[in-house]
Coordinates of C-alpha atoms in Angstrom, one line a residue:
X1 CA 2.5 3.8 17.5
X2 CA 1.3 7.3 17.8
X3 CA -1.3 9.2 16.0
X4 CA -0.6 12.1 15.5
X5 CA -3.7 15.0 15.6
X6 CA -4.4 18.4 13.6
X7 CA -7.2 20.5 14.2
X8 CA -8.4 24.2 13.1
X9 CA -9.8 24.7 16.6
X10 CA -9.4 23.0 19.8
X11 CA -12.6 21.2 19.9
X12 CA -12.0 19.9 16.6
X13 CA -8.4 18.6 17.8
X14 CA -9.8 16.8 21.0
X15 CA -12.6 15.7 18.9
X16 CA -9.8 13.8 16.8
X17 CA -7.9 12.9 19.7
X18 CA -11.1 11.3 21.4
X19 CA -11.4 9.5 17.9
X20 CA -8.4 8.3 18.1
X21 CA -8.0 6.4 21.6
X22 CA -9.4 3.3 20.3
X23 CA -6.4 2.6 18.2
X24 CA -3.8 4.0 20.7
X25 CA -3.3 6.0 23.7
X26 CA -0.2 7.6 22.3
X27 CA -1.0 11.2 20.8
X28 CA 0.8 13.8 19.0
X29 CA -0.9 17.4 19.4
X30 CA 0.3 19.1 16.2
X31 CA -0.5 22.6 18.2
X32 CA 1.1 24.7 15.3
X33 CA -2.4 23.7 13.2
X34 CA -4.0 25.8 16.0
X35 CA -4.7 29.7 15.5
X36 CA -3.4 30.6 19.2
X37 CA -1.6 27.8 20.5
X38 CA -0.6 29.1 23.8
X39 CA -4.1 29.7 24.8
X40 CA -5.2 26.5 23.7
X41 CA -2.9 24.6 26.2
X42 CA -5.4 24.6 29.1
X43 CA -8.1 22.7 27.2
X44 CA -5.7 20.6 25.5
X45 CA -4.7 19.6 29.8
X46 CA -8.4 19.6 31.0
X47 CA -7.9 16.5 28.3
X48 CA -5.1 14.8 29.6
X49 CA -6.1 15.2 32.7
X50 CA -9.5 13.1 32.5
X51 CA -7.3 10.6 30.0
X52 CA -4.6 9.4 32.3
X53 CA -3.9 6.5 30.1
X54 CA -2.3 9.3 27.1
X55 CA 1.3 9.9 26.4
X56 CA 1.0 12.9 24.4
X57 CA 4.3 14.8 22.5
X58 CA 3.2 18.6 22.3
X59 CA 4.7 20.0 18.5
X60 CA 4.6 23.5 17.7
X61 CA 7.1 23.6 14.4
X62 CA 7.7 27.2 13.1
X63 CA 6.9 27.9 9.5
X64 CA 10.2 28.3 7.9
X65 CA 10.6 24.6 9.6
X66 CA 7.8 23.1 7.7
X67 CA 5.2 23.3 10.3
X68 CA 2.4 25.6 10.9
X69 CA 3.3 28.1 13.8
X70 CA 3.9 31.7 12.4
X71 CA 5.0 32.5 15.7
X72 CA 9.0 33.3 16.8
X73 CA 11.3 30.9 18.5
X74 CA 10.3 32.5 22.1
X75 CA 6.8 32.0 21.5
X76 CA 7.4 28.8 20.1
X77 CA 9.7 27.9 23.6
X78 CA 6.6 29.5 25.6
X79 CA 4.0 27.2 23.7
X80 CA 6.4 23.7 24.7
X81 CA 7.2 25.3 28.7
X82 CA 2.9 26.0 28.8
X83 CA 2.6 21.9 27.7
X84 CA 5.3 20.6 29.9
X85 CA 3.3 21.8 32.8
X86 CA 0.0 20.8 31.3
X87 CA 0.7 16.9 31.2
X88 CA 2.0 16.5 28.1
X89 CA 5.0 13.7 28.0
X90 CA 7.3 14.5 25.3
X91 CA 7.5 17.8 23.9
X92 CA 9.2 18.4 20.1
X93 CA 11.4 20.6 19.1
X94 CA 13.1 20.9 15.5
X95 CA 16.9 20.9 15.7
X96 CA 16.8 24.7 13.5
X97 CA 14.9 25.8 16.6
X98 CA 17.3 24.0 19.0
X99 CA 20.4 25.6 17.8
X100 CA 18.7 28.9 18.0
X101 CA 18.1 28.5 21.5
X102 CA 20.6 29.8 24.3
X103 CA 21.9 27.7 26.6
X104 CA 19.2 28.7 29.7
X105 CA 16.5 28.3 27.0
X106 CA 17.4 24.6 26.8
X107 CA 17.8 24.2 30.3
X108 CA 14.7 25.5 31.1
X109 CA 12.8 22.2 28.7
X110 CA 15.3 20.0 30.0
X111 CA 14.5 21.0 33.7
X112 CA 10.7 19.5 33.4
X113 CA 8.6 16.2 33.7
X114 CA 8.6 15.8 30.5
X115 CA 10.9 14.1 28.0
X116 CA 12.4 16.5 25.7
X117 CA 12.1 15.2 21.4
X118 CA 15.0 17.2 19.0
X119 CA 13.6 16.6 15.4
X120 CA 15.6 16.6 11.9
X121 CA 13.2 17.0 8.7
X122 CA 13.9 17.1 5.5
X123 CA 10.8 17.4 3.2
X124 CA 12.5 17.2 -0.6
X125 CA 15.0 14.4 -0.4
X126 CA 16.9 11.2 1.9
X127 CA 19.3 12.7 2.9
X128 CA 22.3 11.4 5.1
X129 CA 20.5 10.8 8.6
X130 CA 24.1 10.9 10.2
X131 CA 25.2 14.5 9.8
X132 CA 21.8 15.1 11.4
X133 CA 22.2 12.5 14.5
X134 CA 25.3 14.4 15.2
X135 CA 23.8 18.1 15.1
X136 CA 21.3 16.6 17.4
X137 CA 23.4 14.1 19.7
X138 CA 25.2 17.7 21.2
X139 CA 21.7 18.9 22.8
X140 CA 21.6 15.4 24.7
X141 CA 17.6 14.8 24.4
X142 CA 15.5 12.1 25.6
X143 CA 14.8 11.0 21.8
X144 CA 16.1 11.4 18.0
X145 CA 13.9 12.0 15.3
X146 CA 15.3 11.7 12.4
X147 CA 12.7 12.7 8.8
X148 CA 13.4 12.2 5.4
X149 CA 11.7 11.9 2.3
X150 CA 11.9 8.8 0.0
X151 CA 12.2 9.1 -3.6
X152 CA 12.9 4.9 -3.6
X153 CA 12.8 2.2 -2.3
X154 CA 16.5 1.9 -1.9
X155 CA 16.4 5.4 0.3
X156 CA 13.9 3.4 2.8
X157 CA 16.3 0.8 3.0
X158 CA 19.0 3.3 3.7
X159 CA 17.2 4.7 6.5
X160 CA 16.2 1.4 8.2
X161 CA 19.6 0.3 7.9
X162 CA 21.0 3.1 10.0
X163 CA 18.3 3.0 12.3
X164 CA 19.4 -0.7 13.1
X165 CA 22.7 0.4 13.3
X166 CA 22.3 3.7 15.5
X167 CA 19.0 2.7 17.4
X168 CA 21.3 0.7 20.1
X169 CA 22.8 3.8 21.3
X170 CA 19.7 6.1 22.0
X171 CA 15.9 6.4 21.9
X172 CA 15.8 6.7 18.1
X173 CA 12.8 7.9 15.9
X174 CA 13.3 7.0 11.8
X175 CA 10.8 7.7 9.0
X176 CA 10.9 8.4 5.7
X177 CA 7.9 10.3 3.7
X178 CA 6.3 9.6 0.5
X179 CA 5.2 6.6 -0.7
X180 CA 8.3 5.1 -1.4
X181 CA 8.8 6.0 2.3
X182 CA 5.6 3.3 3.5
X183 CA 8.2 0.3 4.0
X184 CA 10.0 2.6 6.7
X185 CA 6.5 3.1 8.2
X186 CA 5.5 -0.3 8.4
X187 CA 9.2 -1.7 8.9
X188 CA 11.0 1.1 11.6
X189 CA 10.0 -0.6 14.8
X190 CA 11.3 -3.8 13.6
X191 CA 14.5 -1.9 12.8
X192 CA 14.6 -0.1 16.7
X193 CA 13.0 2.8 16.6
X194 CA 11.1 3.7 19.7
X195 CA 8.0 4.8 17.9
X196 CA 6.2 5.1 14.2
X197 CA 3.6 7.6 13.6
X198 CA -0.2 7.0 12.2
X199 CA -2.7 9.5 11.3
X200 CA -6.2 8.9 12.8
X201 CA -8.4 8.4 10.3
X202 CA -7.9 8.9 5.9
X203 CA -7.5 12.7 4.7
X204 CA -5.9 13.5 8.4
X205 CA -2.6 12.8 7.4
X206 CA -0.1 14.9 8.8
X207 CA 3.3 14.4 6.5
X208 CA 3.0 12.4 3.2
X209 CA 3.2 8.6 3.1
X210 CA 1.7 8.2 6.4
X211 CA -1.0 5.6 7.0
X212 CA -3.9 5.3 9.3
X213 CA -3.5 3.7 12.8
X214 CA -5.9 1.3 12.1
X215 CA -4.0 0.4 8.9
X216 CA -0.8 0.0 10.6
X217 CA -2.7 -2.3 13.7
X218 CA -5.2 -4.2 11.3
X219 CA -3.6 -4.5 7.9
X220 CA 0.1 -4.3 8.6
X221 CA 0.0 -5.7 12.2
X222 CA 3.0 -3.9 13.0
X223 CA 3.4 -4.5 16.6
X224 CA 3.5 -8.4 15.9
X225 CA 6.4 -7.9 13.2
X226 CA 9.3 -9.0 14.6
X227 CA 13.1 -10.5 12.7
X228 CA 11.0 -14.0 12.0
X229 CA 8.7 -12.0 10.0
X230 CA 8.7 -12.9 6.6
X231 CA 8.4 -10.1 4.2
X232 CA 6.6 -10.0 0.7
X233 CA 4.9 -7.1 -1.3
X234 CA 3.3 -5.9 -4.8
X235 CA 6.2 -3.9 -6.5
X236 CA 5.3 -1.4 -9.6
X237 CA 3.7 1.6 -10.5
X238 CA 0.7 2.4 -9.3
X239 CA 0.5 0.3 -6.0
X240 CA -0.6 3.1 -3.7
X241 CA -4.6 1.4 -4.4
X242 CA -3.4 -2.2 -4.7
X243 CA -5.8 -4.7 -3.1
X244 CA -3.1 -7.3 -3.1
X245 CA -2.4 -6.0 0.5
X246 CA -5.8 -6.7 2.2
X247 CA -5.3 -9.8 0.5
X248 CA -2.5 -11.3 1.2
X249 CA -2.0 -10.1 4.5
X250 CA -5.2 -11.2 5.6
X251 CA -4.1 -14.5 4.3
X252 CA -1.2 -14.3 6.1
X253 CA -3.4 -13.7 9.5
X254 CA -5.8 -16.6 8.7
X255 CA -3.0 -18.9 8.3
X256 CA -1.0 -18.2 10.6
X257 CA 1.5 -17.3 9.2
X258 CA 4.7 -15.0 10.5
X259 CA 4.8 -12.8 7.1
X260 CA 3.6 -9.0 6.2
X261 CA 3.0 -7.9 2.7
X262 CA 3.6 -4.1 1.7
X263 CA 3.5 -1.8 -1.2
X264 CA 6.7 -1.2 -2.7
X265 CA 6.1 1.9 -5.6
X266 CA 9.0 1.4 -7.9
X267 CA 9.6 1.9 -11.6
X268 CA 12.8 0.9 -11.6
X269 CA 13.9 -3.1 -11.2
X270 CA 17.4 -2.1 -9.9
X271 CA 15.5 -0.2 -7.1
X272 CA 13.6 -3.4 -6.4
X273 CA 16.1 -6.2 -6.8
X274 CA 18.4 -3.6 -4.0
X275 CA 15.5 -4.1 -1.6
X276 CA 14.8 -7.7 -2.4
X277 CA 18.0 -8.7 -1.9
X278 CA 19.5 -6.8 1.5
X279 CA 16.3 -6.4 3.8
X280 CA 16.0 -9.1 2.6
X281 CA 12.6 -10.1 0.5
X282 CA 11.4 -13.6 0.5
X283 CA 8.7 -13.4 -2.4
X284 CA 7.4 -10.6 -4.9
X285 CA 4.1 -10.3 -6.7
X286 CA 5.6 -8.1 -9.6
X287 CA 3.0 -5.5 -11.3
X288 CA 3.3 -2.8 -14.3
X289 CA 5.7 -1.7 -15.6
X290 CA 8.1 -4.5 -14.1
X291 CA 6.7 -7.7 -15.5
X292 CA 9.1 -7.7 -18.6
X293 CA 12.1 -6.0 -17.2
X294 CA 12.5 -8.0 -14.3
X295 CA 13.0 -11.3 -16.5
X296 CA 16.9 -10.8 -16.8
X297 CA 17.7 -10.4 -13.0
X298 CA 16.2 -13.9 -11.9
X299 CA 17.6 -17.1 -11.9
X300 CA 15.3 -19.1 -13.8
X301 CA 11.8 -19.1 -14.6
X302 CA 8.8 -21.1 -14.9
X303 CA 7.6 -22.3 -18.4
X304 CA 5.0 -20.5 -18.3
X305 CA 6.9 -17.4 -17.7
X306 CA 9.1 -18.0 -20.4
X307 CA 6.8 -18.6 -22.9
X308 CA 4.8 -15.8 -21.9
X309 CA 7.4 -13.4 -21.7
X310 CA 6.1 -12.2 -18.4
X311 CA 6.6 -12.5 -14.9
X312 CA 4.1 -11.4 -11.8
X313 CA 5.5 -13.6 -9.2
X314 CA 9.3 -13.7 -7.6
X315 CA 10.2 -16.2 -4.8
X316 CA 13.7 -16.0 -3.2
X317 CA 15.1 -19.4 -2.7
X318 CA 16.9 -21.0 0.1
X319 CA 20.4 -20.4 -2.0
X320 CA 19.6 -16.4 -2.1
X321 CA 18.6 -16.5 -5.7
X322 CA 15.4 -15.0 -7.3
X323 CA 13.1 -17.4 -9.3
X324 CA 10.2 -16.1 -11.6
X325 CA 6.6 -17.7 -11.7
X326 CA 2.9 -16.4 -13.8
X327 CA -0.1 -17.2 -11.2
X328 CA -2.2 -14.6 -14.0
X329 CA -2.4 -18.4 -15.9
X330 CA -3.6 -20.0 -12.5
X331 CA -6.3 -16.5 -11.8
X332 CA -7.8 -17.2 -15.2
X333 CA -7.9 -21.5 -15.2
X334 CA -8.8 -22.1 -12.0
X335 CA -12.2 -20.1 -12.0
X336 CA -13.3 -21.6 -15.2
X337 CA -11.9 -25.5 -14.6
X338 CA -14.5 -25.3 -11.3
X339 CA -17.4 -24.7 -13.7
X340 CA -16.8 -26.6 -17.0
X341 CA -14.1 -29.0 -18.7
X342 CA -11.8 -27.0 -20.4
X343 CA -10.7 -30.1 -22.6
X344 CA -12.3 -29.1 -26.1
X345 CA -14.2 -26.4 -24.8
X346 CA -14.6 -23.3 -27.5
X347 CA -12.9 -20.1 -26.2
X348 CA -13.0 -17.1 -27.8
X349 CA -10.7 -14.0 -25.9
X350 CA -11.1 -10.5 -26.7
X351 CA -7.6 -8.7 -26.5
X352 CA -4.4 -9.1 -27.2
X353 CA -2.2 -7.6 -24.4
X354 CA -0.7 -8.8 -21.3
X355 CA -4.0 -10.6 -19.8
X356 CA -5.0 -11.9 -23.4
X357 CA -1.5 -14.0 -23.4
X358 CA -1.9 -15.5 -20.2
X359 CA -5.6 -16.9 -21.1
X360 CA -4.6 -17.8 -25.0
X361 CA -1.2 -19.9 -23.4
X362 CA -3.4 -20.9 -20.3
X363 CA -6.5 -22.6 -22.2
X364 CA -4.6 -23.7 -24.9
X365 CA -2.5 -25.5 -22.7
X366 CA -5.4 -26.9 -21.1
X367 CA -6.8 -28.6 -24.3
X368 CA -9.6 -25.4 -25.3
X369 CA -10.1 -24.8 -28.6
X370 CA -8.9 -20.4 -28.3
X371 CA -9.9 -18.2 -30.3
X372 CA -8.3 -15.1 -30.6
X373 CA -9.7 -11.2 -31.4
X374 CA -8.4 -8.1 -30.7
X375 CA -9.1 -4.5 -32.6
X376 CA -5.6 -4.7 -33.4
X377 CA -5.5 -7.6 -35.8
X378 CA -1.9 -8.2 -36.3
X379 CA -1.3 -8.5 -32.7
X380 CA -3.9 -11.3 -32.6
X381 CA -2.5 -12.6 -35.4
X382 CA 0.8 -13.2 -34.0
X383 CA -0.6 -14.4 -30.6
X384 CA -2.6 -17.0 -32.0
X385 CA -0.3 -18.2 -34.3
X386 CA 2.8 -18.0 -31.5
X387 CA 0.3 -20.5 -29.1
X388 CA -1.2 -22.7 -30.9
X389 CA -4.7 -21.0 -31.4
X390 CA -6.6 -18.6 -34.2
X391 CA -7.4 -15.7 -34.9
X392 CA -11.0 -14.6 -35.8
X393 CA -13.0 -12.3 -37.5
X394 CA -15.6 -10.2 -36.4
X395 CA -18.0 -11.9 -39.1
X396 CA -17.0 -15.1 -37.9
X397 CA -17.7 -14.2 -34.5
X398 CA -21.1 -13.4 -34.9
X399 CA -21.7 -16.4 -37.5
X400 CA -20.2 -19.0 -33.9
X401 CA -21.5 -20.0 -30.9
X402 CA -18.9 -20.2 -28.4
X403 CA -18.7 -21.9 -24.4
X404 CA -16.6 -19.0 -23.2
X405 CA -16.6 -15.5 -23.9
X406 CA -13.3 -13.8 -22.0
X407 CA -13.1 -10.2 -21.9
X408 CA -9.1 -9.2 -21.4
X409 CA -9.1 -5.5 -22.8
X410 CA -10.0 -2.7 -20.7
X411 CA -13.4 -2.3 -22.0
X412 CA -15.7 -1.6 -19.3
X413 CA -13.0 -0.2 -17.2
X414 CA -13.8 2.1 -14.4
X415 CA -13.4 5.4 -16.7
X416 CA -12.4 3.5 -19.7
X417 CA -14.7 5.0 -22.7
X418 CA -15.4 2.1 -24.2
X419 CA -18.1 -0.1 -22.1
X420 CA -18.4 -3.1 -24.6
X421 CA -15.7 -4.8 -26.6
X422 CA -18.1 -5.9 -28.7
X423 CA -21.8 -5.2 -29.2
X424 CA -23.8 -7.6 -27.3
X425 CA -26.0 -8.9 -30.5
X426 CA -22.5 -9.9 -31.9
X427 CA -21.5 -13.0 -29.9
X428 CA -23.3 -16.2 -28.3
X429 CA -21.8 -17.6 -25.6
X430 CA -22.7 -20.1 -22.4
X431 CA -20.6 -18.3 -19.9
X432 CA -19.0 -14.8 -20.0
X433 CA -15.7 -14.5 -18.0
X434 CA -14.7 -10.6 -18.3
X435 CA -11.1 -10.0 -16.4
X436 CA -12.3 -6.2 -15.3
X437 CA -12.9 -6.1 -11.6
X438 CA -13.4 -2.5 -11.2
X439 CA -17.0 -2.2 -11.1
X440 CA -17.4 -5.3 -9.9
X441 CA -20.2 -5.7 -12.7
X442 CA -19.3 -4.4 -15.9
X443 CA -21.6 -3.4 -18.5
X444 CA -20.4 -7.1 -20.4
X445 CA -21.2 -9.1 -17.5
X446 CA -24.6 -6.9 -17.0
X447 CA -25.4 -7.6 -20.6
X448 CA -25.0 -11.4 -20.7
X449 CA -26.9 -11.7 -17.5
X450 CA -29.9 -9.8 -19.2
X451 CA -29.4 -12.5 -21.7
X452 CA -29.5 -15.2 -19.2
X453 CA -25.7 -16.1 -19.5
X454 CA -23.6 -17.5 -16.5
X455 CA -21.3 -15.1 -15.8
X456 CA -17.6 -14.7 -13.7
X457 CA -16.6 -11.3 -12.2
X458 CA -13.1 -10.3 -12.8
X459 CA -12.6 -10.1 -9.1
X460 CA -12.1 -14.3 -9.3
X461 CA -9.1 -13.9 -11.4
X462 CA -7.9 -11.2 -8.9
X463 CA -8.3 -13.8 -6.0
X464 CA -6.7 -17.0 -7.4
X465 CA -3.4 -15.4 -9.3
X466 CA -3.1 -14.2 -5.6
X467 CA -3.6 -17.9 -4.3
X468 CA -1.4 -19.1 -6.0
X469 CA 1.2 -16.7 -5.5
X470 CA 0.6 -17.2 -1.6
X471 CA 0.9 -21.1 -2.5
X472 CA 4.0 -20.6 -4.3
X473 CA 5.4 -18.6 -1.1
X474 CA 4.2 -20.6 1.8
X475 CA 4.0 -24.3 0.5
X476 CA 0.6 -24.3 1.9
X477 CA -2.7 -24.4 0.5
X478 CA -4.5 -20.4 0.4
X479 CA -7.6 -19.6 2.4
X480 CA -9.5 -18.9 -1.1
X481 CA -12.8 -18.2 0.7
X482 CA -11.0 -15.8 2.9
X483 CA -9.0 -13.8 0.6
X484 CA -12.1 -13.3 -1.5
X485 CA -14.5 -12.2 1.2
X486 CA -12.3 -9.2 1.6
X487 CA -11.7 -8.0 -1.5
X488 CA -15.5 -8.2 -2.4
X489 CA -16.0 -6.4 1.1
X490 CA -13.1 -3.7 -0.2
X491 CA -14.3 -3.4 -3.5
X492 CA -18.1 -2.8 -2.2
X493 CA -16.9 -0.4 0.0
X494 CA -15.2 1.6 -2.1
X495 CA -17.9 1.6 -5.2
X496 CA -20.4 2.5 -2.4
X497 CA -18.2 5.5 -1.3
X498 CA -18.1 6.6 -5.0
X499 CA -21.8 6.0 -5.5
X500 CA -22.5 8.2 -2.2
X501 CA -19.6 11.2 -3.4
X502 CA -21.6 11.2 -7.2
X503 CA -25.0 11.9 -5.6
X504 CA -23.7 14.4 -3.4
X505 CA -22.2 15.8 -6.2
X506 CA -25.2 16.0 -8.8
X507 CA -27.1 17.3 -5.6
X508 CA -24.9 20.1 -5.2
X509 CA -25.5 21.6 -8.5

């Protein structure tokens, strides 16, 4: 894995590169983010020098290559010479700069201690890596590197495919950018490429897509994936912030348990089911806007699914197929049956949508007495009636007394405008279960703890529709505990960081 460095100034660059030892002593010196590269050499080897442990690649892309050195092609060969002799290991040069070169010129990098990189980019689309291997091949480098940008999933596929095909000949470097591009990232060494890039800390990224060393070492474990790895992940639109991740793979760790879990941005379920069936996929949590559309590719479903016309979870079975499951049933039960007996039990939901279905069918099923509101009456109308529970009035509501209160409409959202779904003088209830989970505590379950009423963050539904998708996938029971600890410890974290960047804000003006 190497992280690769940018920097204004030197000092900031070594600074960075200090930084970054802890996660690797593999370092790419991006010298074209310098003002005077050439003169910054000498520093940059002072650095090597004292770090004998570093493996650095010295890159000094020209502008009209997509890097950041305004400099021409013979300043750009003096810059790469100046590192050769300065310690670096591996210098990098674009193939548009390569076929520039004259025949000495070539020489004169291949003539050195160092190995020489020839690098193909293409920064709009995946475009055929082959044309560009054989452009490359001719100048007879040390390594291949070989850049793309993925607008699908299937394009990542594409690229590690041909990486496991070509990476037997030569020392072969694949990646493809963007987020569609992350399963490359994560997946490339596994396919046979000699090395993966990281950036060294969030906001350093140097190309699109790319993740943090730390990410790739900690979360993705990527120098334990190997062909027995297992490989699961979250597919939809937006995944980029999915916690399912941190989750899973941390369940995966505690377990021990040869699997990763990535994020796999896809709108389209043909994009997915290519993916799931040649890399091949062994299980699937499935988010927006794929939980309907995915229904007619699998093989059979769960009754749950069926009746709820909604699937989050795909498992690949031992005969190839794809079989659909609901654990959003599971994330809503299993929290409440551990603190009362649903049998009987009065339940009023708020909301009609996706979540609302999964509680109404869930509790009903469970022997609760559901009741069912939603501003949009005829919706709750036709849910209630469909599973067996009613719909209520707002009158009503306030004239009842209730054991459960579920929140499953956005209402308290992080930057939802409405905080309350309801006032809080308009409902009693003994326990208020509101499926929102970002803040952590919404102005609901704020307001029935003022009241003195037991409350459940949304985070517990998160955490066991997770369970029981990692049930579903390993046969084994989940490290609840485990799985919740870090997404409480994410989701601090991250409100924390958002608390910190308001108040610097409102000081600011």
């Amino acid at each position: 894995m190497c992280v690769a460095l940018r920097g204004s100034t030197v000092p900031e660059l070594l600074r960075h590169a200090e930084a970054a030892l802890p996660e690797s002593q593999f370092l790419e010196f991006r010298l074209d983010s310098l003002e005077n590269p050439a003169a910054s050499i000498p520093a940059i080897g002072k650095f090597l020098g004292a770090h004998k442990e570093v493996v650095a690649i010295a890159t000094c892309r020209r502008k009209q290559n997509g890097g950041g050195f305004a400099g021409k092609l013979s300043e750009e060969l003096k810059v790469l010479n100046s590192a050769t002799q300065a310690g670096f290991s591996i210098v990098d040069l674009e193939i548009e700069s390569a076929e520039e070169c004259s025949d000495q010129e070539l020489e004169l990098l291949h003539n050195t201690d160092a190995s020489l990189l020839i690098s193909y980019h293409d920064f709009h689309k995946a475009s055929d890596p082959e044309p560009a291997f054989t452009r490359i091949q001719r100048f007879e480098p040390e390594f291949i590197k070989i850049v793309s940008t993925a607008h699908s999933l299937t394009d990542s596929l594409k690229l590690l495919k041909w990486i496991k095909e070509r990476s037997g000949d030569v020392q072969l470097v694949g990646i493809a950018m963007g987020e569609a591009g992350i399963v490359s990232r994560i997946l490339s060494l596994r396919a046979g490429s000699s090395f993966t890039f990281a950036s060294a800390s969030d906001g350093a990224e140097t190309a699109p897509g790319q993740l943090t060393a730390r990410t790739l070492k900690e979360l993705y474990q990527i120098e334990q994936i190997d062909q027995a790895t297992r490989i699961y992940g979250v597919a939809g639109n937006p995944v980029a912030h999915s916690l399912s991740p941190l989750m899973q793979n941390s369940a995966f760790h505690r377990e021990r348990v040869n699997a990763v879990y990535l994020p796999l941005k896809t709108e389209s379920v043909q994009d997915l089911l290519t993916l799931a069936r040649q890399l091949p996929l062994s299980g699937i949590s499935v988010t927006m806007p794929l939980k309907q559309q995915v229904l007619s590719a699998l093989a059979n479903v769960d009754p749950l699914t069926a009746k709820l016309g909604a699937c989050n979870t795909i498992r690949t079975g031992a005969d190839g197929n794809l079989y659909g499951f609901n654990t959003d049933v599971a994330g809503i039960v299993r929290p409440l049956e551990r603190r009362l007996s649903l049998r009987g039990a009065r339940v009023l939901v708020l909301g009609a949508g996706g979540a609302a279905r999964a509680a109404v069918y869930g509790l009903v099923d469970k022997g609760a007495r559901v009741a069912v509101w939603s501003r949009k009456e005829a919706t709750a109308r036709d849910l209630a009636a469909s599973a067996g529970a009613a719909s209520i009035s707002r009158q009503q509501i306030a004239a009842g007394e209730f054991d459960v209160l579920i929140n499953a409409t956005p209402c308290g959202m992080h930057g939802n405008a409405h905080p309350l779904p309801l006032e809080t003088e308009e409902w009693k209830a003994r326990l208020v279960f509101d499926l929102v989970y970002n803040p952590l505590d919404t102005p609901l379950l704020k307001a029935a703890r003022a009241r003195g009423i037991a409350t459940i963050q949304g985070v517990e539904m998160f955490v066991y529709q997770g369970a029981r998708q990692f049930e579903l996938w390993t046969g084994k029971p989940a490290p609840e505990s485990e799985m919740l600890r870090v997404v409480l410890f994410a989701l601090h974290k991250a409100q924390a960081h958002e608390a910190d960047a308001s108040n610097k804000e409102q000081k600011a003006h």
